[in-house]
PDB file of N, CA and C in Angstrom:
ATOM      1  N   MET A   1     -77.946  74.278   0.959  1.00  0.00           N
ATOM      2  CA  MET A   1     -77.536  73.422   1.951  1.00  0.00           C
ATOM      3  C   MET A   1     -78.624  72.377   2.215  1.00  0.00           C
ATOM      4  N   ARG A   2     -79.859  72.783   2.047  1.00  0.00           N
ATOM      5  CA  ARG A   2     -81.065  71.844   1.988  1.00  0.00           C
ATOM      6  C   ARG A   2     -81.024  70.867   0.763  1.00  0.00           C
ATOM      7  N   GLU A   3     -80.767  71.427  -0.332  1.00  0.00           N
ATOM      8  CA  GLU A   3     -80.639  70.563  -1.533  1.00  0.00           C
ATOM      9  C   GLU A   3     -79.581  69.431  -1.350  1.00  0.00           C
ATOM     10  N   LEU A   4     -78.382  69.884  -0.880  1.00  0.00           N
ATOM     11  CA  LEU A   4     -77.336  68.798  -0.441  1.00  0.00           C
ATOM     12  C   LEU A   4     -77.844  67.864   0.470  1.00  0.00           C
ATOM     13  N   GLU A   5     -78.593  68.206   1.517  1.00  0.00           N
ATOM     14  CA  GLU A   5     -79.220  67.456   2.596  1.00  0.00           C
ATOM     15  C   GLU A   5     -80.194  66.372   1.890  1.00  0.00           C
ATOM     16  N   ASP A   6     -80.987  66.990   1.006  1.00  0.00           N
ATOM     17  CA  ASP A   6     -81.974  66.048   0.218  1.00  0.00           C
ATOM     18  C   ASP A   6     -81.311  65.080  -0.577  1.00  0.00           C
ATOM     19  N   HIS A   7     -80.166  65.493  -1.306  1.00  0.00           N
ATOM     20  CA  HIS A   7     -79.524  64.693  -2.072  1.00  0.00           C
ATOM     21  C   HIS A   7     -78.785  63.574  -1.370  1.00  0.00           C
ATOM     22  N   GLN A   8     -78.365  63.821  -0.278  1.00  0.00           N
ATOM     23  CA  GLN A   8     -77.670  62.804   0.566  1.00  0.00           C
ATOM     24  C   GLN A   8     -78.739  61.835   1.188  1.00  0.00           C
ATOM     25  N   THR A   9     -79.812  62.415   1.492  1.00  0.00           N
ATOM     26  CA  THR A   9     -80.852  61.528   1.947  1.00  0.00           C
ATOM     27  C   THR A   9     -81.279  60.580   0.842  1.00  0.00           C
ATOM     28  N   GLY A  10     -81.648  61.152  -0.320  1.00  0.00           N
ATOM     29  CA  GLY A  10     -81.855  60.188  -1.354  1.00  0.00           C
ATOM     30  C   GLY A  10     -80.951  59.144  -1.751  1.00  0.00           C
ATOM     31  N   ILE A  11     -79.615  59.445  -1.564  1.00  0.00           N
ATOM     32  CA  ILE A  11     -78.535  58.484  -1.768  1.00  0.00           C
ATOM     33  C   ILE A  11     -78.699  57.448  -0.634  1.00  0.00           C
ATOM     34  N   GLY A  12     -78.885  57.872   0.569  1.00  0.00           N
ATOM     35  CA  GLY A  12     -78.974  57.014   1.620  1.00  0.00           C
ATOM     36  C   GLY A  12     -79.941  56.053   1.565  1.00  0.00           C
ATOM     37  N   TYR A  13     -81.227  56.462   1.044  1.00  0.00           N
ATOM     38  CA  TYR A  13     -82.346  55.531   0.674  1.00  0.00           C
ATOM     39  C   TYR A  13     -82.064  54.526  -0.431  1.00  0.00           C
ATOM     40  N   PHE A  14     -81.228  54.999  -1.421  1.00  0.00           N
ATOM     41  CA  PHE A  14     -80.941  54.200  -2.447  1.00  0.00           C
ATOM     42  C   PHE A  14     -79.969  53.080  -2.126  1.00  0.00           C
ATOM     43  N   GLU A  15     -78.934  53.530  -1.182  1.00  0.00           N
ATOM     44  CA  GLU A  15     -78.073  52.426  -0.578  1.00  0.00           C
ATOM     45  C   GLU A  15     -78.729  51.501   0.224  1.00  0.00           C
ATOM     46  N   THR A  16     -79.746  51.980   0.905  1.00  0.00           N
ATOM     47  CA  THR A  16     -80.439  50.916   1.710  1.00  0.00           C
ATOM     48  C   THR A  16     -81.271  49.951   0.829  1.00  0.00           C
ATOM     49  N   LEU A  17     -81.786  50.550  -0.321  1.00  0.00           N
ATOM     50  CA  LEU A  17     -82.562  49.640  -1.124  1.00  0.00           C
ATOM     51  C   LEU A  17     -81.604  48.684  -1.914  1.00  0.00           C
ATOM     52  N   MET A  18     -80.558  49.075  -2.336  1.00  0.00           N
ATOM     53  CA  MET A  18     -79.494  48.093  -2.877  1.00  0.00           C
ATOM     54  C   MET A  18     -79.134  46.979  -1.856  1.00  0.00           C
ATOM     55  N   ARG A  19     -78.802  47.397  -0.642  1.00  0.00           N
ATOM     56  CA  ARG A  19     -78.392  46.389   0.249  1.00  0.00           C
ATOM     57  C   ARG A  19     -79.640  45.406   0.621  1.00  0.00           C
ATOM     58  N   TYR A  20     -80.755  45.924   0.527  1.00  0.00           N
ATOM     59  CA  TYR A  20     -81.968  45.083   0.707  1.00  0.00           C
ATOM     60  C   TYR A  20     -82.195  44.078  -0.398  1.00  0.00           C
ATOM     61  N   LEU A  21     -81.994  44.575  -1.644  1.00  0.00           N
ATOM     62  CA  LEU A  21     -82.100  43.853  -2.795  1.00  0.00           C
ATOM     63  C   LEU A  21     -81.179  42.589  -2.805  1.00  0.00           C
ATOM     64  N   PHE A  22     -79.832  42.991  -2.529  1.00  0.00           N
ATOM     65  CA  PHE A  22     -78.880  41.957  -2.623  1.00  0.00           C
ATOM     66  C   PHE A  22     -78.830  41.038  -1.479  1.00  0.00           C
ATOM     67  N   SER A  23     -79.546  41.376  -0.273  1.00  0.00           N
ATOM     68  CA  SER A  23     -79.711  40.567   0.815  1.00  0.00           C
ATOM     69  C   SER A  23     -80.807  39.564   0.489  1.00  0.00           C
ATOM     70  N   ILE A  24     -81.836  39.894  -0.112  1.00  0.00           N
ATOM     71  CA  ILE A  24     -83.001  38.939  -0.224  1.00  0.00           C
ATOM     72  C   ILE A  24     -82.825  38.140  -1.556  1.00  0.00           C
ATOM     73  N   ARG A  25     -81.935  38.605  -2.398  1.00  0.00           N
ATOM     74  CA  ARG A  25     -81.797  37.916  -3.661  1.00  0.00           C
ATOM     75  C   ARG A  25     -80.249  37.562  -4.041  1.00  0.00           C
ATOM     76  N   ALA A  26     -79.975  36.538  -3.271  1.00  0.00           N
ATOM     77  CA  ALA A  26     -78.671  35.839  -3.444  1.00  0.00           C
ATOM     78  C   ALA A  26     -78.261  35.450  -4.796  1.00  0.00           C
ATOM     79  N   ASP A  27     -79.253  35.195  -5.549  1.00  0.00           N
ATOM     80  CA  ASP A  27     -79.050  34.852  -7.055  1.00  0.00           C
ATOM     81  C   ASP A  27     -79.273  35.792  -8.082  1.00  0.00           C
ATOM     82  N   LEU A  28     -79.190  37.130  -7.512  1.00  0.00           N
ATOM     83  CA  LEU A  28     -79.407  38.328  -8.302  1.00  0.00           C
ATOM     84  C   LEU A  28     -78.146  38.442  -9.493  1.00  0.00           C
ATOM     85  N   THR A  29     -78.501  38.343 -10.738  1.00  0.00           N
ATOM     86  CA  THR A  29     -77.328  38.397 -11.665  1.00  0.00           C
ATOM     87  C   THR A  29     -77.282  39.966 -12.052  1.00  0.00           C
ATOM     88  N   ARG A  30     -76.145  40.054 -12.846  1.00  0.00           N
ATOM     89  CA  ARG A  30     -75.895  41.477 -13.420  1.00  0.00           C
ATOM     90  C   ARG A  30     -77.063  41.984 -14.326  1.00  0.00           C
ATOM     91  N   ASP A  31     -77.628  41.070 -15.143  1.00  0.00           N
ATOM     92  CA  ASP A  31     -78.753  41.402 -16.000  1.00  0.00           C
ATOM     93  C   ASP A  31     -79.878  41.684 -15.147  1.00  0.00           C
ATOM     94  N   ASP A  32     -80.238  40.944 -14.061  1.00  0.00           N
ATOM     95  CA  ASP A  32     -81.303  41.278 -13.201  1.00  0.00           C
ATOM     96  C   ASP A  32     -81.162  42.680 -12.649  1.00  0.00           C
ATOM     97  N   PHE A  33     -79.842  42.898 -12.211  1.00  0.00           N
ATOM     98  CA  PHE A  33     -79.599  44.424 -11.566  1.00  0.00           C
ATOM     99  C   PHE A  33     -79.799  45.426 -12.539  1.00  0.00           C
ATOM    100  N   HIS A  34     -79.321  45.200 -13.864  1.00  0.00           N
ATOM    101  CA  HIS A  34     -79.573  46.236 -14.875  1.00  0.00           C
ATOM    102  C   HIS A  34     -81.088  46.421 -15.095  1.00  0.00           C
ATOM    103  N   GLU A  35     -81.754  45.388 -15.145  1.00  0.00           N
ATOM    104  CA  GLU A  35     -83.240  45.376 -15.360  1.00  0.00           C
ATOM    105  C   GLU A  35     -83.983  46.274 -14.214  1.00  0.00           C
ATOM    106  N   LEU A  36     -83.429  45.944 -13.038  1.00  0.00           N
ATOM    107  CA  LEU A  36     -84.012  46.765 -11.827  1.00  0.00           C
ATOM    108  C   LEU A  36     -83.735  48.189 -12.062  1.00  0.00           C
ATOM    109  N   VAL A  37     -82.403  48.500 -12.314  1.00  0.00           N
ATOM    110  CA  VAL A  37     -82.051  49.918 -12.506  1.00  0.00           C
ATOM    111  C   VAL A  37     -82.921  50.545 -13.506  1.00  0.00           C
ATOM    112  N   ALA A  38     -83.030  49.909 -14.706  1.00  0.00           N
ATOM    113  CA  ALA A  38     -83.925  50.504 -15.815  1.00  0.00           C
ATOM    114  C   ALA A  38     -85.298  50.826 -15.401  1.00  0.00           C
ATOM    115  N   GLU A  39     -85.799  49.775 -14.594  1.00  0.00           N
ATOM    116  CA  GLU A  39     -87.201  50.032 -14.018  1.00  0.00           C
ATOM    117  C   GLU A  39     -87.272  51.180 -13.119  1.00  0.00           C
ATOM    118  N   MET A  40     -86.122  51.409 -12.231  1.00  0.00           N
ATOM    119  CA  MET A  40     -86.184  52.457 -11.439  1.00  0.00           C
ATOM    120  C   MET A  40     -85.983  53.735 -12.157  1.00  0.00           C
ATOM    121  N   LYS A  41     -85.199  53.820 -12.993  1.00  0.00           N
ATOM    122  CA  LYS A  41     -85.087  55.057 -13.857  1.00  0.00           C
ATOM    123  C   LYS A  41     -86.346  55.400 -14.449  1.00  0.00           C
ATOM    124  N   GLU A  42     -87.142  54.410 -15.018  1.00  0.00           N
ATOM    125  CA  GLU A  42     -88.411  54.632 -15.510  1.00  0.00           C
ATOM    126  C   GLU A  42     -89.356  55.283 -14.485  1.00  0.00           C
ATOM    127  N   LEU A  43     -89.372  54.704 -13.375  1.00  0.00           N
ATOM    128  CA  LEU A  43     -90.362  55.177 -12.340  1.00  0.00           C
ATOM    129  C   LEU A  43     -89.827  56.385 -11.537  1.00  0.00           C
ATOM    130  N   ARG A  44     -88.485  56.554 -11.790  1.00  0.00           N
ATOM    131  CA  ARG A  44     -87.844  57.780 -11.085  1.00  0.00           C
ATOM    132  C   ARG A  44     -87.994  57.615  -9.499  1.00  0.00           C
ATOM    133  N   ILE A  45     -87.614  56.408  -9.060  1.00  0.00           N
ATOM    134  CA  ILE A  45     -87.920  56.127  -7.694  1.00  0.00           C
ATOM    135  C   ILE A  45     -87.146  56.817  -6.746  1.00  0.00           C
ATOM    136  N   ALA A  46     -85.962  57.408  -7.124  1.00  0.00           N
ATOM    137  CA  ALA A  46     -85.122  58.192  -6.294  1.00  0.00           C
ATOM    138  C   ALA A  46     -85.937  59.537  -5.961  1.00  0.00           C
ATOM    139  N   GLU A  47     -86.357  60.033  -7.041  1.00  0.00           N
ATOM    140  CA  GLU A  47     -87.284  61.278  -7.019  1.00  0.00           C
ATOM    141  C   GLU A  47     -88.502  60.975  -6.159  1.00  0.00           C
ATOM    142  N   LEU A  48     -89.027  59.909  -6.320  1.00  0.00           N
ATOM    143  CA  LEU A  48     -90.220  59.648  -5.506  1.00  0.00           C
ATOM    144  C   LEU A  48     -89.929  59.596  -3.981  1.00  0.00           C
ATOM    145  N   ILE A  49     -88.842  58.949  -3.822  1.00  0.00           N
ATOM    146  CA  ILE A  49     -88.387  58.682  -2.335  1.00  0.00           C
ATOM    147  C   ILE A  49     -88.218  60.017  -1.761  1.00  0.00           C
ATOM    148  N   VAL A  50     -87.373  60.830  -2.315  1.00  0.00           N
ATOM    149  CA  VAL A  50     -86.996  62.218  -1.698  1.00  0.00           C
ATOM    150  C   VAL A  50     -88.297  63.042  -1.678  1.00  0.00           C
ATOM    151  N   SER A  51     -89.216  63.005  -2.592  1.00  0.00           N
ATOM    152  CA  SER A  51     -90.361  63.692  -2.596  1.00  0.00           C
ATOM    153  C   SER A  51     -91.248  63.243  -1.419  1.00  0.00           C
ATOM    154  N   LYS A  52     -91.468  61.995  -1.231  1.00  0.00           N
ATOM    155  CA  LYS A  52     -92.145  61.448   0.029  1.00  0.00           C
ATOM    156  C   LYS A  52     -91.487  61.921   1.179  1.00  0.00           C
ATOM    157  N   TYR A  53     -90.257  61.728   1.308  1.00  0.00           N
ATOM    158  CA  TYR A  53     -89.587  62.154   2.479  1.00  0.00           C
ATOM    159  C   TYR A  53     -89.780  63.737   2.836  1.00  0.00           C
ATOM    160  N   ASN A  54     -89.689  64.419   1.697  1.00  0.00           N
ATOM    161  CA  ASN A  54     -89.916  65.996   2.034  1.00  0.00           C
ATOM    162  C   ASN A  54     -91.306  66.283   2.459  1.00  0.00           C
ATOM    163  N   GLU A  55     -92.409  65.405   1.901  1.00  0.00           N
ATOM    164  CA  GLU A  55     -93.720  65.527   2.405  1.00  0.00           C
ATOM    165  C   GLU A  55     -93.899  65.225   3.794  1.00  0.00           C
ATOM    166  N   MET A  56     -93.180  64.190   4.185  1.00  0.00           N
ATOM    167  CA  MET A  56     -93.322  63.834   5.696  1.00  0.00           C
ATOM    168  C   MET A  56     -92.500  64.716   6.647  1.00  0.00           C
ATOM    169  N   VAL A  57     -91.482  65.208   6.133  1.00  0.00           N
ATOM    170  CA  VAL A  57     -90.582  66.176   7.058  1.00  0.00           C
ATOM    171  C   VAL A  57     -91.229  67.609   7.003  1.00  0.00           C
ATOM    172  N   GLY A  58     -91.734  67.913   5.932  1.00  0.00           N
ATOM    173  CA  GLY A  58     -92.485  69.295   5.708  1.00  0.00           C
ATOM    174  C   GLY A  58     -91.526  70.311   5.748  1.00  0.00           C
TER     175      GLY A  58
END
């Protein structure tokens, strides 16, 4: 159950990030988006967000 909760929290953060990106960058192209996704995969941003959340919640 905890794993599912963490997964849903990570997805929620990801959705918020995507909304933010699209709201501040009206000129965001498909190529720009793919580049951002590639960078996020490289940085494993989703794992980082969930990890930081877990540290804060304890």
